[in-house]
PDB file of C-alpha atoms in Angstrom:
ATOM      1  CA  UNK A   1       0.000   0.000   0.000  1.00  0.00           C
ATOM      2  CA  UNK A   2       1.115   3.499  -0.679  1.00  0.00           C
ATOM      3  CA  UNK A   3       2.794   5.179   2.277  1.00  0.00           C
ATOM      4  CA  UNK A   4       0.561   8.196   1.668  1.00  0.00           C
ATOM      5  CA  UNK A   5      -2.604   6.119   2.013  1.00  0.00           C
ATOM      6  CA  UNK A   6      -1.314   4.500   5.190  1.00  0.00           C
ATOM      7  CA  UNK A   7      -0.310   7.859   6.665  1.00  0.00           C
ATOM      8  CA  UNK A   8      -3.685   9.338   5.754  1.00  0.00           C
ATOM      9  CA  UNK A   9      -5.516   6.379   7.315  1.00  0.00           C
ATOM     10  CA  UNK A  10      -3.658   6.956  10.594  1.00  0.00           C
ATOM     11  CA  UNK A  11      -4.488  10.665  10.565  1.00  0.00           C
ATOM     12  CA  UNK A  12      -8.152   9.987   9.814  1.00  0.00           C
ATOM     13  CA  UNK A  13      -8.323   7.693  12.839  1.00  0.00           C
ATOM     14  CA  UNK A  14      -6.660  10.332  15.019  1.00  0.00           C
ATOM     15  CA  UNK A  15      -9.157  12.961  13.867  1.00  0.00           C
ATOM     16  CA  UNK A  16     -11.982  10.943  15.409  1.00  0.00           C
ATOM     17  CA  UNK A  17     -10.704  12.220  18.756  1.00  0.00           C
ATOM     18  CA  UNK A  18     -10.332  15.857  17.667  1.00  0.00           C
ATOM     19  CA  UNK A  19     -12.725  18.735  18.179  1.00  0.00           C
ATOM     20  CA  UNK A  20     -15.075  19.367  15.263  1.00  0.00           C
ATOM     21  CA  UNK A  21     -14.326  23.082  15.418  1.00  0.00           C
ATOM     22  CA  UNK A  22     -10.586  22.498  14.982  1.00  0.00           C
ATOM     23  CA  UNK A  23     -10.525  19.732  12.352  1.00  0.00           C
ATOM     24  CA  UNK A  24     -12.337  19.458   9.026  1.00  0.00           C
ATOM     25  CA  UNK A  25     -12.283  15.655   9.244  1.00  0.00           C
ATOM     26  CA  UNK A  26     -13.592  15.697  12.818  1.00  0.00           C
ATOM     27  CA  UNK A  27     -16.409  17.974  11.637  1.00  0.00           C
ATOM     28  CA  UNK A  28     -17.296  15.432   8.943  1.00  0.00           C
ATOM     29  CA  UNK A  29     -17.451  12.648  11.535  1.00  0.00           C
ATOM     30  CA  UNK A  30     -19.549  14.848  13.830  1.00  0.00           C
ATOM     31  CA  UNK A  31     -22.067  15.557  11.058  1.00  0.00           C
ATOM     32  CA  UNK A  32     -22.529  11.847  10.483  1.00  0.00           C
ATOM     33  CA  UNK A  33     -22.504   9.308   7.707  1.00  0.00           C
ATOM     34  CA  UNK A  34     -25.148  11.015   5.561  1.00  0.00           C
ATOM     35  CA  UNK A  35     -23.011  14.158   5.380  1.00  0.00           C
ATOM     36  CA  UNK A  36     -19.892  12.155   4.542  1.00  0.00           C
ATOM     37  CA  UNK A  37     -21.773  10.329   1.786  1.00  0.00           C
ATOM     38  CA  UNK A  38     -23.072  13.628   0.418  1.00  0.00           C
ATOM     39  CA  UNK A  39     -19.474  14.879   0.189  1.00  0.00           C
ATOM     40  CA  UNK A  40     -18.482  11.737  -1.716  1.00  0.00           C
ATOM     41  CA  UNK A  41     -21.336  12.345  -4.145  1.00  0.00           C
ATOM     42  CA  UNK A  42     -20.273  15.955  -4.645  1.00  0.00           C
ATOM     43  CA  UNK A  43     -16.662  14.975  -5.211  1.00  0.00           C
ATOM     44  CA  UNK A  44     -17.635  12.183  -7.616  1.00  0.00           C
ATOM     45  CA  UNK A  45     -19.658  14.675  -9.655  1.00  0.00           C
ATOM     46  CA  UNK A  46     -16.774  17.163  -9.677  1.00  0.00           C
ATOM     47  CA  UNK A  47     -14.419  14.379 -10.787  1.00  0.00           C
ATOM     48  CA  UNK A  48     -16.717  13.464 -13.675  1.00  0.00           C
ATOM     49  CA  UNK A  49     -16.978  17.114 -14.738  1.00  0.00           C
ATOM     50  CA  UNK A  50     -13.197  17.481 -14.568  1.00  0.00           C
ATOM     51  CA  UNK A  51     -12.700  14.373 -16.699  1.00  0.00           C
ATOM     52  CA  UNK A  52     -15.232  15.624 -19.204  1.00  0.00           C
ATOM     53  CA  UNK A  53     -13.304  18.911 -19.382  1.00  0.00           C
ATOM     54  CA  UNK A  54     -10.038  17.090 -20.006  1.00  0.00           C
ATOM     55  CA  UNK A  55      -7.846  19.260 -17.750  1.00  0.00           C
ATOM     56  CA  UNK A  56      -5.408  16.705 -16.299  1.00  0.00           C
ATOM     57  CA  UNK A  57      -4.487  18.844 -13.273  1.00  0.00           C
ATOM     58  CA  UNK A  58      -8.159  19.344 -12.424  1.00  0.00           C
ATOM     59  CA  UNK A  59      -8.829  15.611 -12.852  1.00  0.00           C
ATOM     60  CA  UNK A  60      -6.022  14.807 -10.409  1.00  0.00           C
ATOM     61  CA  UNK A  61      -7.207  17.442  -7.921  1.00  0.00           C
ATOM     62  CA  UNK A  62     -10.820  16.262  -7.968  1.00  0.00           C
ATOM     63  CA  UNK A  63      -9.864  12.580  -7.838  1.00  0.00           C
ATOM     64  CA  UNK A  64      -7.719  13.321  -4.779  1.00  0.00           C
ATOM     65  CA  UNK A  65     -10.764  14.924  -3.139  1.00  0.00           C
ATOM     66  CA  UNK A  66     -12.882  11.895  -4.048  1.00  0.00           C
ATOM     67  CA  UNK A  67     -10.332   9.448  -2.663  1.00  0.00           C
ATOM     68  CA  UNK A  68      -9.903  11.544   0.489  1.00  0.00           C
ATOM     69  CA  UNK A  69     -13.608  11.664   1.263  1.00  0.00           C
ATOM     70  CA  UNK A  70     -13.968   7.965   0.421  1.00  0.00           C
ATOM     71  CA  UNK A  71     -11.244   7.225   2.955  1.00  0.00           C
ATOM     72  CA  UNK A  72     -13.112   9.309   5.548  1.00  0.00           C
ATOM     73  CA  UNK A  73     -16.173   7.126   4.897  1.00  0.00           C
ATOM     74  CA  UNK A  74     -14.099   3.960   5.204  1.00  0.00           C
ATOM     75  CA  UNK A  75     -12.632   5.130   8.515  1.00  0.00           C
ATOM     76  CA  UNK A  76     -16.097   6.069   9.749  1.00  0.00           C
ATOM     77  CA  UNK A  77     -17.164   2.484   9.026  1.00  0.00           C
ATOM     78  CA  UNK A  78     -14.133   0.980  10.761  1.00  0.00           C
ATOM     79  CA  UNK A  79     -12.431   0.129   7.476  1.00  0.00           C
ATOM     80  CA  UNK A  80      -9.259   1.301   5.801  1.00  0.00           C
ATOM     81  CA  UNK A  81      -7.472   1.352   2.492  1.00  0.00           C
ATOM     82  CA  UNK A  82      -6.010  -2.107   3.143  1.00  0.00           C
ATOM     83  CA  UNK A  83      -9.522  -3.559   3.057  1.00  0.00           C
ATOM     84  CA  UNK A  84     -10.144  -2.087  -0.400  1.00  0.00           C
ATOM     85  CA  UNK A  85      -6.688  -3.043  -1.655  1.00  0.00           C
ATOM     86  CA  UNK A  86      -7.226  -6.639  -0.507  1.00  0.00           C
ATOM     87  CA  UNK A  87     -10.457  -6.758  -2.487  1.00  0.00           C
ATOM     88  CA  UNK A  88      -8.702  -5.375  -5.557  1.00  0.00           C
ATOM     89  CA  UNK A  89      -5.984  -7.990  -5.094  1.00  0.00           C
ATOM     90  CA  UNK A  90      -8.655 -10.703  -4.891  1.00  0.00           C
ATOM     91  CA  UNK A  91     -10.070  -9.510  -8.205  1.00  0.00           C
ATOM     92  CA  UNK A  92      -6.683  -9.344  -9.910  1.00  0.00           C
ATOM     93  CA  UNK A  93      -6.489 -11.743 -12.820  1.00  0.00           C
ATOM     94  CA  UNK A  94     -10.263 -12.182 -13.076  1.00  0.00           C
ATOM     95  CA  UNK A  95     -12.161 -10.740 -15.957  1.00  0.00           C
ATOM     96  CA  UNK A  96     -14.650  -8.086 -14.913  1.00  0.00           C
ATOM     97  CA  UNK A  97     -17.493 -10.262 -16.139  1.00  0.00           C
ATOM     98  CA  UNK A  98     -16.248 -13.255 -14.140  1.00  0.00           C
ATOM     99  CA  UNK A  99     -15.783 -11.190 -10.981  1.00  0.00           C
ATOM    100  CA  UNK A 100     -19.238  -9.662 -11.284  1.00  0.00           C
ATOM    101  CA  UNK A 101     -20.892 -13.072 -11.754  1.00  0.00           C
ATOM    102  CA  UNK A 102     -19.166 -14.332  -8.597  1.00  0.00           C
ATOM    103  CA  UNK A 103     -20.655 -11.476  -6.544  1.00  0.00           C
ATOM    104  CA  UNK A 104     -24.223 -12.603  -7.127  1.00  0.00           C
ATOM    105  CA  UNK A 105     -23.574 -16.059  -5.644  1.00  0.00           C
TER     106      UNK A 105
END
């Protein structure tokens, strides 16, 4: 796993103990899952718009926001990037069609 993802995961866990008025991440946790999910939706939309516009720097910026807020959601649910990376590893070497058919079993 990327050192950056691991470092971010640690910080996101630490922010659970911070004051919501001193930490953006703590304020997201304090507002609850629905607010976190709304942020993910907003960032996903902004990422799509950036990709449609074709500006590579904007695509990177918006994707970073999307990943960040997705990691906040994972941490809120007691999960981390390792959980997602393990699932991606499990899927490695499978065709997308094969993997999808296995999910419905």
